[in-house]
């Protein structure tokens, strides 16, 4: 590389500091993978009430400084975006402050990146501010921006009356600007004002240009399609590796699969499932929201549990699903373990113990669950959408190719049929062992994806 590329990453969450979903995993790994490739990276996050954050500046990787934007009134709260009453009503003010402070910070410390790479609606005001409030400031003149959409379903919508809180003037509130059905839409602003847009898988980058997945933004995305790219997320195998994982009951590899079954037995014991060695243990770890496919699960879970299977669910989210699964737990005491909470340790144990990992999403921008499951030899059963389609290849029991089971149509008979297909293979010990080994051998580490980001960065700064 002729010149050391400088990139500022800006996001609202990153492992190990704060996490509500996959965005945090990406932000915890991608900066370091880019540093490995010789880039200079800095990361900016809000300073939340999180035990890991004790100072305003932390170093991760070799030399990535993480700067925290501090404002106790805005960020010292129990959760990141909202509580049981819904989203915090001052989210526009909170993330306007975050984005504006990010730009002021880099000016103050005199860090002039080639690219500012921002993630999701919470950081979308950075490219918006650069092209409005800060457009005449020479410090920012040459800086390019990339906006990564991790999930188009979360747009940062606010009543228009709140616009003054963002510091932007009313002339931005038009159809060509931030206006969206009479509301402010920050994600839309990010899509318009950033130089390049990326999403987290090639398939999702195409899907969001259609009416079905575009949430009303498909027209805008089609218009920007020449500057819209899909790069699949990786996972950090330093964290997700059954061979070195100290949090699971017993470490194992593709060559010591009998130890994977020790994990199954111990977890069954811990969560009080019957110790059925030959029943397929189906794991699900997810946010309980509509797009993860829980409406299909509700329709067929009884039938699945009648097929000599066990379910272990770790999930939290919408109350309607909590109620459903609380009832299910009462009905299937011995073969359903329902854990309605967020629990990173239990998640790790489930990846290690389960035989099958279920992700029947309606849409899935990338999905990390299926990638982690592969590494732990838990075979993904997924719907062919977004990143699930790009990473899971349907297993063909004749030629023994593939790493999971995939269905196309979003309906419960298709899901049930595919679970049955997976169970058929599961009950053929030799076939299953081969499949598990094969799945564990897939490499979805960050290296390849980080190289794609670097290519994109280079393309972007080559632009006049
Ligand atoms: P999304 O970002 O849409 O939530 P992903 O599959 O991209 O979905 O990432 C989800 C991440 O969060 C995975 O690392 C998964 O293991 C983790 N996760 C989801 N729900 C829980 C939970 N209840 N407890 C622990 N980890 C969870």
PDB file of N, CA and C and ligand atoms in Angstrom, residues 19-23 25 151 240 285-287 291-292 314-316 341-344 347 351 359 364 367-370 372, ligand 1:
ATOM      1  N   UNK A  19     -23.078  -3.742  23.790  1.00  0.00           N
ATOM      2  CA  UNK A  19     -23.612  -4.584  22.720  1.00  0.00           C
ATOM      3  C   UNK A  19     -25.107  -4.795  22.873  1.00  0.00           C
ATOM      4  N   UNK A  20     -25.841  -4.567  21.778  1.00  0.00           N
ATOM      5  CA  UNK A  20     -27.228  -5.055  21.745  1.00  0.00           C
ATOM      6  C   UNK A  20     -27.413  -6.058  20.620  1.00  0.00           C
ATOM      7  N   UNK A  21     -26.516  -6.076  19.636  1.00  0.00           N
ATOM      8  CA  UNK A  21     -26.692  -7.011  18.514  1.00  0.00           C
ATOM      9  C   UNK A  21     -25.432  -7.138  17.684  1.00  0.00           C
ATOM     10  N   UNK A  22     -25.610  -7.633  16.475  1.00  0.00           N
ATOM     11  CA  UNK A  22     -24.485  -7.940  15.596  1.00  0.00           C
ATOM     12  C   UNK A  22     -23.585  -6.752  15.276  1.00  0.00           C
ATOM     13  N   UNK A  23     -24.155  -5.550  15.249  1.00  0.00           N
ATOM     14  CA  UNK A  23     -23.336  -4.356  14.985  1.00  0.00           C
ATOM     15  C   UNK A  23     -22.130  -4.293  15.929  1.00  0.00           C
ATOM     16  N   UNK A  25     -20.602  -6.723  17.423  1.00  0.00           N
ATOM     17  CA  UNK A  25     -19.603  -7.740  17.076  1.00  0.00           C
ATOM     18  C   UNK A  25     -18.743  -7.247  15.919  1.00  0.00           C
ATOM     19  N   UNK A 151     -28.851  -2.943   9.153  1.00  0.00           N
ATOM     20  CA  UNK A 151     -30.234  -3.423   9.078  1.00  0.00           C
ATOM     21  C   UNK A 151     -31.122  -2.256   8.650  1.00  0.00           C
ATOM     22  N   UNK A 240     -14.474 -16.854  18.964  1.00  0.00           N
ATOM     23  CA  UNK A 240     -15.408 -17.947  18.674  1.00  0.00           C
ATOM     24  C   UNK A 240     -14.649 -19.154  18.138  1.00  0.00           C
ATOM     25  N   UNK A 285     -30.654 -18.601  19.174  1.00  0.00           N
ATOM     26  CA  UNK A 285     -30.182 -17.460  19.961  1.00  0.00           C
ATOM     27  C   UNK A 285     -30.495 -16.220  19.127  1.00  0.00           C
ATOM     28  N   UNK A 286     -31.355 -15.373  19.659  1.00  0.00           N
ATOM     29  CA  UNK A 286     -31.852 -14.333  18.757  1.00  0.00           C
ATOM     30  C   UNK A 286     -32.531 -13.201  19.508  1.00  0.00           C
ATOM     31  N   UNK A 287     -32.671 -12.098  18.833  1.00  0.00           N
ATOM     32  CA  UNK A 287     -33.610 -11.099  19.308  1.00  0.00           C
ATOM     33  C   UNK A 287     -35.005 -11.592  18.925  1.00  0.00           C
ATOM     34  N   UNK A 291     -38.763 -10.104  12.229  1.00  0.00           N
ATOM     35  CA  UNK A 291     -38.013 -10.513  11.039  1.00  0.00           C
ATOM     36  C   UNK A 291     -37.120 -11.734  11.249  1.00  0.00           C
ATOM     37  N   UNK A 292     -37.017 -12.208  12.491  1.00  0.00           N
ATOM     38  CA  UNK A 292     -36.212 -13.403  12.750  1.00  0.00           C
ATOM     39  C   UNK A 292     -36.995 -14.693  12.502  1.00  0.00           C
ATOM     40  N   UNK A 314     -32.580 -19.025  23.552  1.00  0.00           N
ATOM     41  CA  UNK A 314     -32.064 -17.901  24.352  1.00  0.00           C
ATOM     42  C   UNK A 314     -32.394 -16.652  23.563  1.00  0.00           C
ATOM     43  N   UNK A 315     -33.302 -15.865  24.087  1.00  0.00           N
ATOM     44  CA  UNK A 315     -33.766 -14.747  23.272  1.00  0.00           C
ATOM     45  C   UNK A 315     -34.533 -13.756  24.127  1.00  0.00           C
ATOM     46  N   UNK A 316     -34.542 -12.521  23.682  1.00  0.00           N
ATOM     47  CA  UNK A 316     -35.415 -11.552  24.334  1.00  0.00           C
ATOM     48  C   UNK A 316     -35.875 -10.532  23.312  1.00  0.00           C
ATOM     49  N   UNK A 341     -33.846 -13.938  28.002  1.00  0.00           N
ATOM     50  CA  UNK A 341     -32.933 -12.934  28.541  1.00  0.00           C
ATOM     51  C   UNK A 341     -31.747 -12.796  27.594  1.00  0.00           C
ATOM     52  N   UNK A 342     -30.879 -11.864  27.904  1.00  0.00           N
ATOM     53  CA  UNK A 342     -29.623 -11.759  27.175  1.00  0.00           C
ATOM     54  C   UNK A 342     -28.543 -12.356  28.067  1.00  0.00           C
ATOM     55  N   UNK A 343     -27.788 -13.326  27.551  1.00  0.00           N
ATOM     56  CA  UNK A 343     -26.809 -14.005  28.389  1.00  0.00           C
ATOM     57  C   UNK A 343     -25.670 -14.537  27.508  1.00  0.00           C
ATOM     58  N   UNK A 344     -24.578 -13.787  27.474  1.00  0.00           N
ATOM     59  CA  UNK A 344     -23.473 -14.119  26.568  1.00  0.00           C
ATOM     60  C   UNK A 344     -22.859 -15.485  26.888  1.00  0.00           C
ATOM     61  N   UNK A 347     -25.111 -18.260  25.751  1.00  0.00           N
ATOM     62  CA  UNK A 347     -25.075 -18.318  24.285  1.00  0.00           C
ATOM     63  C   UNK A 347     -23.922 -19.217  23.841  1.00  0.00           C
ATOM     64  N   UNK A 351     -24.169 -22.683  21.554  1.00  0.00           N
ATOM     65  CA  UNK A 351     -23.495 -22.953  20.281  1.00  0.00           C
ATOM     66  C   UNK A 351     -22.719 -24.278  20.373  1.00  0.00           C
ATOM     67  N   UNK A 359     -32.363 -20.607  12.181  1.00  0.00           N
ATOM     68  CA  UNK A 359     -32.485 -19.172  11.847  1.00  0.00           C
ATOM     69  C   UNK A 359     -33.404 -19.022  10.630  1.00  0.00           C
ATOM     70  N   UNK A 364     -32.459 -11.172   6.666  1.00  0.00           N
ATOM     71  CA  UNK A 364     -31.283 -11.220   7.540  1.00  0.00           C
ATOM     72  C   UNK A 364     -30.128 -10.529   6.823  1.00  0.00           C
ATOM     73  N   UNK A 367     -26.248 -11.726   9.500  1.00  0.00           N
ATOM     74  CA  UNK A 367     -26.415 -12.799  10.469  1.00  0.00           C
ATOM     75  C   UNK A 367     -25.055 -13.271  10.936  1.00  0.00           C
ATOM     76  N   UNK A 368     -24.899 -13.310  12.244  1.00  0.00           N
ATOM     77  CA  UNK A 368     -23.642 -13.839  12.792  1.00  0.00           C
ATOM     78  C   UNK A 368     -23.882 -15.186  13.425  1.00  0.00           C
ATOM     79  N   UNK A 369     -25.106 -15.378  13.904  1.00  0.00           N
ATOM     80  CA  UNK A 369     -25.434 -16.619  14.599  1.00  0.00           C
ATOM     81  C   UNK A 369     -25.063 -17.848  13.792  1.00  0.00           C
ATOM     82  N   UNK A 370     -25.409 -17.833  12.498  1.00  0.00           N
ATOM     83  CA  UNK A 370     -25.135 -19.016  11.669  1.00  0.00           C
ATOM     84  C   UNK A 370     -23.634 -19.234  11.477  1.00  0.00           C
ATOM     85  N   UNK A 372     -21.237 -18.381  13.705  1.00  0.00           N
ATOM     86  CA  UNK A 372     -20.716 -18.919  14.971  1.00  0.00           C
ATOM     87  C   UNK A 372     -21.111 -20.392  15.086  1.00  0.00           C
TER      88      UNK A 372
HETATM   89  P1  LIG B   1     -28.806  -9.175  14.946  1.00  0.00           P
HETATM   90  O1  LIG B   1     -27.640  -8.251  14.819  1.00  0.00           O
HETATM   91  O2  LIG B   1     -29.901  -8.918  13.966  1.00  0.00           O
HETATM   92  O3  LIG B   1     -29.324  -9.267  16.338  1.00  0.00           O
HETATM   93  P2  LIG B   1     -26.899 -11.298  14.301  1.00  0.00           P
HETATM   94  O4  LIG B   1     -27.075 -12.758  14.031  1.00  0.00           O
HETATM   95  O5  LIG B   1     -26.174 -10.501  13.268  1.00  0.00           O
HETATM   96  O6  LIG B   1     -28.335 -10.673  14.597  1.00  0.00           O
HETATM   97  O7  LIG B   1     -26.112 -11.094  15.672  1.00  0.00           O
HETATM   98  C1  LIG B   1     -26.649 -11.479  16.879  1.00  0.00           C
HETATM   99  C2  LIG B   1     -25.539 -11.616  17.907  1.00  0.00           C
HETATM  100  O8  LIG B   1     -26.066 -11.419  19.203  1.00  0.00           O
HETATM  101  C3  LIG B   1     -24.895 -12.988  17.894  1.00  0.00           C
HETATM  102  O9  LIG B   1     -23.558 -12.849  18.353  1.00  0.00           O
HETATM  103  C4  LIG B   1     -25.749 -13.736  18.934  1.00  0.00           C
HETATM  104  O10 LIG B   1     -25.057 -14.806  19.510  1.00  0.00           O
HETATM  105  C5  LIG B   1     -26.005 -12.635  19.948  1.00  0.00           C
HETATM  106  N1  LIG B   1     -27.270 -12.754  20.697  1.00  0.00           N
HETATM  107  C6  LIG B   1     -28.520 -12.544  20.226  1.00  0.00           C
HETATM  108  N2  LIG B   1     -29.431 -12.710  21.211  1.00  0.00           N
HETATM  109  C7  LIG B   1     -28.747 -13.045  22.317  1.00  0.00           C
HETATM  110  C8  LIG B   1     -29.123 -13.349  23.680  1.00  0.00           C
HETATM  111  N3  LIG B   1     -30.389 -13.338  24.069  1.00  0.00           N
HETATM  112  N4  LIG B   1     -28.140 -13.634  24.546  1.00  0.00           N
HETATM  113  C9  LIG B   1     -26.843 -13.655  24.153  1.00  0.00           C
HETATM  114  N5  LIG B   1     -26.430 -13.377  22.905  1.00  0.00           N
HETATM  115  C10 LIG B   1     -27.358 -13.073  21.996  1.00  0.00           C
END
